[in-house]
Tab-separated table of C-alpha atoms in Angstrom:
chain	number	residue	atom	x	y	z
A	19	MET	CA	76.782	152.914	58.637
A	20	ILE	CA	78.429	149.558	57.889
A	21	ASP	CA	80.223	147.849	60.729
A	22	LYS	CA	83.898	148.403	60.068
A	23	THR	CA	84.943	145.405	62.107
A	24	ASN	CA	83.186	143.142	59.596
A	25	ARG	CA	84.336	144.911	56.494
A	26	LEU	CA	87.279	142.733	55.524
A	27	TYR	CA	86.029	139.370	56.780
A	28	PHE	CA	85.252	138.274	53.241
A	29	ILE	CA	88.806	139.194	52.167
A	30	ASP	CA	90.353	137.062	54.917
A	31	ALA	CA	88.010	134.246	53.920
A	32	MET	CA	89.093	134.601	50.284
A	33	ARG	CA	92.732	134.462	51.319
A	34	ALA	CA	92.031	131.342	53.384
A	35	TRP	CA	90.234	129.703	50.458
A	36	ALA	CA	93.033	130.643	48.050
A	37	ILE	CA	95.841	129.311	50.248
A	38	LEU	CA	93.996	126.040	50.876
A	39	MET	CA	93.354	125.645	47.149
A	40	MET	CA	97.032	126.302	46.537
A	41	LEU	CA	98.028	123.609	49.046
A	42	GLN	CA	95.874	120.919	47.493
A	43	GLY	CA	96.717	122.131	43.989
A	44	HIS	CA	100.461	121.840	44.525
A	45	PHE	CA	100.065	118.481	46.271
A	46	VAL	CA	97.901	116.926	43.564
A	47	ASP	CA	99.822	118.426	40.655
A	48	GLY	CA	103.160	117.355	42.095
A	49	LEU	CA	102.298	113.818	43.157
A	50	LEU	CA	99.486	112.559	40.905
A	51	ASP	CA	100.620	109.954	38.406
A	52	ASN	CA	100.630	111.209	34.808
A	53	ALA	CA	98.416	108.287	33.811
A	54	PHE	CA	95.505	109.959	35.617
A	55	ARG	CA	95.915	113.423	34.080
A	56	ASP	CA	93.065	113.216	31.615
A	57	ASN	CA	91.328	116.468	30.691
A	58	SER	CA	88.477	114.486	29.167
A	59	HIS	CA	87.624	113.263	32.660
A	60	LEU	CA	85.037	115.590	34.187
A	61	GLY	CA	86.480	115.480	37.705
A	62	PHE	CA	90.031	116.231	36.609
A	63	SER	CA	88.955	119.009	34.227
A	64	ILE	CA	86.926	120.713	36.983
A	65	TRP	CA	89.853	120.421	39.396
A	66	SER	CA	92.244	121.773	36.767
A	67	TYR	CA	90.023	124.767	36.017
A	68	PHE	CA	89.607	125.730	39.664
A	69	ARG	CA	93.325	125.277	40.256
A	70	GLY	CA	93.887	127.893	37.565
A	71	ILE	CA	91.756	130.369	39.529
A	72	THR	CA	93.880	130.180	42.673
A	73	ALA	CA	96.875	132.313	41.657
A	74	PRO	CA	94.833	135.161	40.082
A	75	VAL	CA	92.678	135.320	43.226
A	76	PHE	CA	95.734	135.266	45.466
A	77	PHE	CA	97.504	138.084	43.608
A	78	THR	CA	94.343	140.187	43.369
A	79	VAL	CA	93.505	139.780	47.043
A	80	SER	CA	97.111	140.543	48.025
A	81	GLY	CA	96.972	143.814	46.094
A	82	PHE	CA	93.548	144.579	47.543
A	83	ILE	CA	94.310	144.090	51.220
A	84	PHE	CA	97.716	145.784	51.100
A	85	THR	CA	96.430	148.887	49.295
A	86	PHE	CA	93.295	149.071	51.435
A	87	LEU	CA	95.470	149.297	54.534
A	88	LEU	CA	97.940	151.621	52.786
A	89	VAL	CA	95.338	154.318	52.118
A	90	LYS	CA	93.394	153.776	55.330
A	91	GLY	CA	94.994	156.607	57.337
A	92	ASP	CA	95.038	160.338	56.740
A	93	LYS	CA	98.760	160.588	55.908
A	94	SER	CA	100.146	160.210	52.397
A	95	GLY	CA	103.452	159.693	50.651
A	96	PHE	CA	106.455	158.852	52.799
A	97	ASP	CA	104.666	160.347	55.812
A	98	ASN	CA	102.414	157.289	55.758
A	99	PRO	CA	103.963	154.768	58.201
A	100	ARG	CA	102.584	151.906	56.117
A	101	VAL	CA	104.958	152.826	53.297
A	102	LEU	CA	108.001	151.754	55.308
A	103	LYS	CA	106.144	148.709	56.633
A	104	GLY	CA	105.192	147.788	53.077
A	105	ILE	CA	108.774	148.122	51.836
A	106	LYS	CA	109.968	145.835	54.616
A	107	ARG	CA	107.164	143.383	53.851
A	108	GLY	CA	107.939	143.326	50.146
A	109	LEU	CA	111.655	142.764	50.728
A	110	LEU	CA	110.867	140.081	53.297
A	111	LEU	CA	108.703	138.155	50.846
A	112	ILE	CA	111.434	138.283	48.194
A	113	PHE	CA	114.017	137.190	50.753
A	114	ILE	CA	111.920	134.249	51.949
A	115	GLY	CA	111.263	133.295	48.330
A	116	TYR	CA	114.998	132.892	47.797
A	117	LEU	CA	115.586	131.303	51.201
A	118	LEU	CA	113.073	128.533	50.499
A	119	ARG	CA	115.017	127.614	47.361
A	120	LEU	CA	118.324	127.440	49.185
A	121	ASN	CA	120.036	124.052	49.407
A	122	PHE	CA	122.304	123.598	52.423
A	123	TRP	CA	124.138	120.660	50.878
A	124	GLY	CA	125.174	122.863	47.998
A	125	LEU	CA	126.491	125.413	50.459
A	126	LEU	CA	128.709	122.734	51.982
A	127	VAL	CA	130.647	122.545	48.737
A	128	GLY	CA	130.422	126.281	48.099
A	129	GLN	CA	127.797	125.996	45.364
A	130	ILE	CA	124.473	127.728	44.837
A	131	TYR	CA	122.289	125.756	42.431
A	132	ASP	CA	120.496	127.421	39.520
A	133	SER	CA	117.115	126.632	41.087
A	134	PHE	CA	117.917	129.165	43.816
A	135	TYR	CA	117.544	131.991	41.289
A	136	LEU	CA	114.140	130.891	39.972
A	137	VAL	CA	111.236	133.220	40.685
A	138	ASP	CA	108.089	132.026	42.428
A	139	VAL	CA	104.898	133.499	43.841
A	140	LEU	CA	106.539	135.086	46.915
A	141	HIS	CA	109.056	136.981	44.788
A	142	CYS	CA	106.297	138.340	42.560
A	143	ILE	CA	103.965	139.331	45.390
A	144	GLY	CA	106.845	141.016	47.208
A	145	LEU	CA	107.846	142.906	44.080
A	146	SER	CA	104.191	143.760	43.418
A	147	ILE	CA	103.926	145.343	46.862
A	148	LEU	CA	107.030	147.402	46.162
A	149	GLY	CA	105.561	148.413	42.801
A	150	ILE	CA	102.270	149.524	44.339
A	151	ILE	CA	104.166	151.524	46.971
A	152	SER	CA	106.217	153.222	44.262
A	153	LEU	CA	103.091	154.229	42.364
A	154	TYR	CA	101.448	155.403	45.583
A	155	VAL	CA	104.398	157.635	46.497
A	156	LEU	CA	104.846	158.992	42.963
A	157	THR	CA	101.184	160.019	42.793
A	158	SER	CA	100.923	161.329	46.368
A	159	LYS	CA	100.644	164.920	45.085
A	160	ARG	CA	97.951	163.964	42.578
A	161	LYS	CA	95.962	161.198	44.233
A	162	ALA	CA	93.448	160.949	41.406
A	163	LEU	CA	96.186	159.478	39.211
A	164	PHE	CA	96.807	156.509	41.497
A	165	PRO	CA	93.691	154.455	40.612
A	166	VAL	CA	93.952	155.441	36.940
A	167	ILE	CA	97.538	154.200	36.693
A	168	LEU	CA	96.709	150.998	38.582
A	169	ILE	CA	93.904	149.898	36.265
A	170	ALA	CA	95.843	151.099	33.209
A	171	ILE	CA	98.748	148.824	34.155
A	172	THR	CA	96.377	145.854	34.442
A	173	ILE	CA	94.864	146.478	31.004
A	174	ILE	CA	98.208	147.177	29.302
A	175	LEU	CA	99.960	144.131	30.789
A	176	PHE	CA	97.081	141.839	29.859
A	177	ILE	CA	96.633	143.143	26.322
A	178	PHE	CA	100.329	143.136	25.428
A	179	GLU	CA	101.021	139.705	26.964
A	180	PRO	CA	101.267	138.024	23.510
A	181	THR	CA	104.014	140.500	22.626
A	182	TYR	CA	106.309	140.107	25.616
A	183	LYS	CA	105.621	136.519	26.745
A	184	ASP	CA	108.305	135.040	24.470
A	185	TRP	CA	111.021	137.575	25.264
A	186	ALA	CA	114.013	135.746	26.777
A	187	HIS	CA	115.696	138.939	28.104
A	188	VAL	CA	119.156	137.534	27.347
A	189	TYR	CA	120.658	140.999	27.883
A	190	LEU	CA	119.974	140.657	31.622
A	191	PRO	CA	121.772	138.476	34.166
A	192	GLU	CA	119.805	135.247	34.467
A	193	SER	CA	118.858	135.998	38.081
A	194	LEU	CA	117.123	139.203	36.921
A	195	ALA	CA	115.786	137.775	33.671
A	196	ASN	CA	113.940	135.147	35.712
A	197	TYR	CA	111.570	137.878	36.894
A	198	PHE	CA	110.409	138.429	33.307
A	199	THR	CA	110.691	135.084	31.532
A	200	LYS	CA	109.903	131.443	32.256
A	201	ALA	CA	112.580	130.299	29.799
A	202	ASN	CA	114.925	129.342	32.642
A	203	GLY	CA	112.287	127.615	34.769
A	204	SER	CA	110.643	130.361	36.819
A	205	VAL	CA	107.154	129.433	37.988
A	206	PHE	CA	105.821	133.005	37.990
A	207	THR	CA	107.015	136.244	36.419
A	208	ILE	CA	106.284	139.778	37.522
A	209	ILE	CA	104.542	140.426	34.210
A	210	PRO	CA	101.684	139.768	33.685
A	211	TRP	CA	101.023	138.822	37.343
A	212	PHE	CA	101.589	142.359	38.580
A	213	GLY	CA	98.432	143.151	36.619
A	214	TYR	CA	96.279	141.144	39.024
A	215	ALA	CA	97.854	142.897	42.017
A	216	THR	CA	97.229	146.349	40.516
A	217	CYS	CA	93.639	145.347	39.736
A	218	GLY	CA	93.183	144.332	43.360
A	219	ALA	CA	94.735	147.624	44.462
A	220	PHE	CA	92.310	149.522	42.211
A	221	LEU	CA	89.333	147.612	43.622
A	222	SER	CA	90.434	148.416	47.175
A	223	LEU	CA	90.483	152.139	46.346
A	224	VAL	CA	86.938	151.921	45.006
A	225	PHE	CA	85.913	149.954	48.073
A	226	ALA	CA	87.565	152.483	50.408
A	227	ARG	CA	85.981	155.403	48.544
A	228	PHE	CA	82.449	154.080	49.052
A	229	LYS	CA	83.032	152.228	52.322
A	230	ASN	CA	80.197	154.028	54.115
A	231	ALA	CA	77.701	153.819	51.267
A	232	LYS	CA	74.382	152.304	52.315
A	233	TYR	CA	74.236	149.849	49.422
A	234	LEU	CA	77.957	149.112	49.152
A	235	TYR	CA	77.725	145.324	49.151
A	236	PRO	CA	74.616	144.916	46.981
A	237	THR	CA	76.175	147.245	44.406
A	238	ALA	CA	79.608	145.631	44.640
A	239	ILE	CA	78.131	142.135	44.279
A	240	THR	CA	76.049	143.137	41.262
A	241	LEU	CA	78.959	144.866	39.516
A	242	SER	CA	81.299	141.956	40.277
A	243	LEU	CA	78.837	139.497	38.744
A	244	ILE	CA	78.384	141.657	35.647
A	245	LEU	CA	82.133	142.216	35.182
A	246	GLY	CA	82.934	138.586	35.868
A	247	ILE	CA	80.429	137.196	33.382
A	248	THR	CA	81.347	139.830	30.796
A	249	LEU	CA	85.064	139.099	31.010
A	250	MET	CA	84.547	135.340	30.968
A	251	PHE	CA	82.133	135.206	28.044
A	252	GLY	CA	82.478	138.543	26.264
A	253	ALA	CA	86.134	139.609	26.369
A	254	SER	CA	87.236	137.170	23.674
A	255	GLU	CA	84.448	138.270	21.360
A	256	LEU	CA	85.439	141.899	21.929
A	257	PHE	CA	89.046	141.237	20.913
A	258	LEU	CA	87.873	139.261	17.881
A	259	TYR	CA	85.732	142.226	16.863
A	260	LEU	CA	88.645	144.637	17.389
A	261	ALA	CA	90.959	142.383	15.379
A	262	GLU	CA	88.523	142.194	12.457
A	263	THR	CA	87.771	145.912	12.576
A	264	THR	CA	91.270	147.342	13.052
A	265	LYS	CA	93.285	144.522	11.415
A	266	ILE	CA	95.710	144.752	14.361
A	267	GLN	CA	97.332	141.371	14.928
A	268	LEU	CA	97.771	141.983	18.652
A	269	PHE	CA	94.006	141.819	19.229
A	270	ALA	CA	93.849	138.557	17.318
A	271	ASP	CA	96.682	137.139	19.428
A	272	VAL	CA	94.794	138.060	22.603
A	273	PHE	CA	91.641	136.431	21.226
A	274	PHE	CA	93.426	133.124	20.576
A	275	ASN	CA	94.892	132.965	24.100
A	276	ASN	CA	92.662	135.133	26.253
A	277	TYR	CA	93.354	133.461	29.584
A	278	LEU	CA	94.266	136.621	31.518
A	279	PHE	CA	90.962	138.432	31.075
A	280	ILE	CA	88.989	135.203	31.514
A	281	ARG	CA	90.771	134.490	34.784
A	282	LEU	CA	90.109	138.073	35.862
A	283	GLY	CA	86.441	137.333	35.240
A	284	ASP	CA	86.795	134.311	37.525
A	285	VAL	CA	88.293	136.575	40.183
A	286	PHE	CA	85.311	138.944	40.034
A	287	LEU	CA	82.923	136.010	40.416
A	288	VAL	CA	84.869	134.757	43.442
A	289	PHE	CA	84.673	138.260	44.927
A	290	ALA	CA	80.924	138.275	44.339
A	291	VAL	CA	80.411	134.882	45.986
A	292	PHE	CA	82.452	135.737	49.067
A	293	MET	CA	80.797	139.125	49.468
A	294	LEU	CA	77.391	137.485	49.099
A	295	ILE	CA	78.038	135.020	51.936
A	296	ARG	CA	80.252	137.362	53.988
A	297	ASN	CA	78.035	137.144	57.084
A	298	ILE	CA	78.924	133.488	57.681
A	299	PHE	CA	82.646	134.210	58.000
A	300	THR	CA	82.838	134.542	61.757
A	301	ASN	CA	84.909	131.451	62.535
A	302	LYS	CA	88.132	132.624	64.163
A	303	THR	CA	90.174	129.714	62.824
A	304	LEU	CA	89.097	130.401	59.243
A	305	LEU	CA	89.954	134.080	59.571
A	306	LYS	CA	93.288	133.239	61.193
A	307	ILE	CA	94.132	130.995	58.250
A	308	GLY	CA	93.490	133.947	55.947
A	309	GLN	CA	95.807	136.090	58.051
A	310	SER	CA	98.568	133.449	58.169
A	311	THR	CA	99.060	132.731	54.478
A	312	LEU	CA	102.816	133.419	54.533
A	313	SER	CA	103.479	130.923	57.320
A	314	ILE	CA	101.265	128.337	55.634
A	315	TYR	CA	103.093	128.845	52.343
A	316	VAL	CA	106.490	128.399	53.999
A	317	VAL	CA	105.428	125.225	55.826
A	318	HIS	CA	103.902	123.681	52.698
A	319	PHE	CA	106.987	124.500	50.622
A	320	ILE	CA	109.307	122.823	53.127
A	321	ILE	CA	107.181	119.678	53.477
A	322	LEU	CA	106.305	119.274	49.811
A	323	TYR	CA	109.446	120.450	48.013
A	324	GLY	CA	112.069	119.869	50.709
A	325	SER	CA	113.520	123.342	51.167
A	326	PHE	CA	117.076	123.532	52.557
A	327	ILE	CA	117.879	119.799	52.254
A	328	GLY	CA	116.121	118.974	48.980
A	329	VAL	CA	114.141	116.088	50.458
A	330	GLY	CA	110.359	116.409	50.617
A	331	LEU	CA	107.275	114.574	49.449
A	332	TYR	CA	108.045	115.713	45.911
A	333	TYR	CA	111.394	113.902	46.068
A	334	PHE	CA	109.847	110.548	46.957
A	335	TYR	CA	106.447	110.594	45.211
A	336	HIS	CA	106.771	112.910	42.207
A	337	HIS	CA	104.025	111.906	39.728
A	338	THR	CA	103.679	108.401	41.180
A	339	LEU	CA	100.464	108.330	43.246
A	340	SER	CA	96.945	107.278	42.293
A	341	PRO	CA	93.848	109.410	43.001
A	342	THR	CA	92.813	107.079	45.836
A	343	ILE	CA	95.984	108.139	47.669
A	344	VAL	CA	96.325	111.703	46.391
A	345	ILE	CA	92.823	112.889	47.343
A	346	PRO	CA	92.920	111.938	51.058
A	347	GLY	CA	96.592	112.845	51.061
A	348	ALA	CA	95.792	116.366	49.854
A	349	ILE	CA	93.209	116.783	52.613
A	350	ALA	CA	95.684	115.595	55.232
A	351	PHE	CA	98.363	117.853	53.743
A	352	MET	CA	96.107	120.912	54.072
A	353	ILE	CA	95.267	120.067	57.685
A	354	ILE	CA	98.884	119.408	58.669
A	355	CYS	CA	100.326	122.513	57.001
A	356	THR	CA	97.691	124.864	58.404
A	357	SER	CA	97.946	123.326	61.880
A	358	ILE	CA	101.723	123.755	61.991
A	359	ALA	CA	101.480	127.314	60.654
A	360	LEU	CA	98.757	128.322	63.121
A	361	TYR	CA	100.766	126.820	65.976
A	362	TYR	CA	103.756	128.872	64.862
A	363	GLU	CA	101.674	132.058	64.638
A	364	HIS	CA	100.273	131.460	68.107
A	365	ASN	CA	103.749	130.876	69.597
A	366	LYS	CA	105.784	133.083	67.276
A	367	VAL	CA	107.591	135.088	69.973
A	368	GLU	CA	108.700	132.025	71.946
A	369	ILE	CA	109.782	130.129	68.807
A	370	LYS	CA	111.875	133.041	67.503
A	371	ALA	CA	113.516	133.463	70.907
A	372	ALA	CA	114.324	129.737	71.066
A	373	ILE	CA	115.822	129.781	67.555
A	374	ARG	CA	117.931	132.811	68.393
A	375	ALA	CA	119.193	131.180	71.597
A	376	LYS	CA	120.129	127.972	69.785
A	377	LEU	CA	121.958	129.814	67.021
A	378	ILE	CA	123.973	131.827	69.502
A	379	GLN	CA	124.679	128.687	71.543
A	380	ILE	CA	126.347	126.943	68.604
A	381	GLY	CA	128.343	130.000	67.649
A	382	LEU	CA	126.231	131.829	65.095
A	383	PRO	CA	125.493	135.290	66.565
A	384	ILE	CA	122.584	136.209	64.400
A	385	GLU	CA	119.731	138.516	65.365
A	386	PRO	CA	116.041	137.574	64.819
A	387	TRP	CA	115.546	140.311	62.256
A	388	LEU	CA	118.406	138.812	60.254
A	389	VAL	CA	116.987	135.285	60.474
A	390	PHE	CA	113.651	136.416	59.140
A	391	GLY	CA	114.853	138.398	56.207
A	392	LEU	CA	115.780	142.051	56.567
A	393	LYS	CA	119.453	141.660	55.661
A	394	GLN	CA	121.167	141.246	52.324
A	395	THR	CA	120.894	137.751	50.869
A	396	LYS	CA	124.597	137.453	50.183
A	397	GLU	CA	125.517	138.074	53.822
A	398	LEU	CA	122.968	135.521	54.972
A	399	LEU	CA	124.339	132.912	52.562
A	400	VAL	CA	127.856	133.348	53.931
A	401	LYS	CA	126.668	133.027	57.527
A	402	THR	CA	124.419	130.094	56.668
A	403	ARG	CA	127.263	128.251	54.981
A	404	THR	CA	129.498	128.729	58.058
A	405	PHE	CA	126.687	127.556	60.309
A	406	THR	CA	125.986	124.511	58.115
A	407	LEU	CA	129.670	123.496	58.102
A	408	LYS	CA	129.779	123.742	61.897
A	409	LEU	CA	126.611	121.667	62.179
A	410	PHE	CA	127.995	119.083	59.738
A	411	ARG	CA	131.237	118.736	61.742
A	412	LEU	CA	129.242	118.458	64.966
A	413	VAL	CA	127.135	115.605	63.574
A	414	LYS	CA	130.191	113.906	62.099
A	415	ASP	CA	132.059	114.023	65.392
């Protein structure tokens, strides 16, 4: 029987790799001078390609690990305690996604800037978790439907992407439309990215089903390599064949912009690599990084983009730095962000207690669960504005 304590080491390692790639990707993309963005340069083109792998891996792994834990016990439906935990987690991620885009100076004048309503990776992962939970609960009486629906959603979202990608959803309030269109500036949208999360959820069910199989990893590695190579080099040809055979324009549209299936092929190859070298992932710091991705994301967002006050590295050095500065800077940025996040994780209880004490001391009676996201956004904004005004007067005096 396979050692269960080692089973998800490769997943934590993948999460660690993905978050570190995201850190350097955001740093380089945000600060590198446009004069050095040359796709004909081998180094830049390789970096650009691998940067494009990061988000698909992150979404897929997020769906994988959440669903793997969701179905781990013997209870199902709402009787499963992980359903409530997952709902809280999903709402928390959405809340933090909005909180990181909040500008305190705007609150001082009673204004919430349009950028606050833009949708980013945390919103989409949070909503993806809620979506997976919904499917899990709806199929609790017929469990065989759960994996079928998950993989069907992935295929449908990816195939029909040329159809819905240009929809502006003007019939929706802009704050809701931002979840479905990039027309207003959203970085990510729930479709098609939910497709990677559902694919990860499907893979976790397969993994859980055969978790005690003698040749689990050799089989999983082989299948991942086959699927990855097939999707990367064969999916486009398949859609070209379907387009020529059926004369359906949709298949031709997928062929001309087949990035979703190709990136899914990349994801399978990354899975294969990390499963192949899974036995080397015993470093506690590496595994802790993989388990602390939310904290790392928050820290990097504040330092790079200047959450709350609008002043970060992006403000001072947006598209102005040369590679000789950006490359070592990206390495330092990864080290600093992960160090701060790991320090926070190690001292989380004490830090939360200190924050709560300080807030109460200056007249903002706010509980820890409210600070960290389980209350309505509107209520938090009102309290935050009051707190910011008090702080502003205190500094002024």
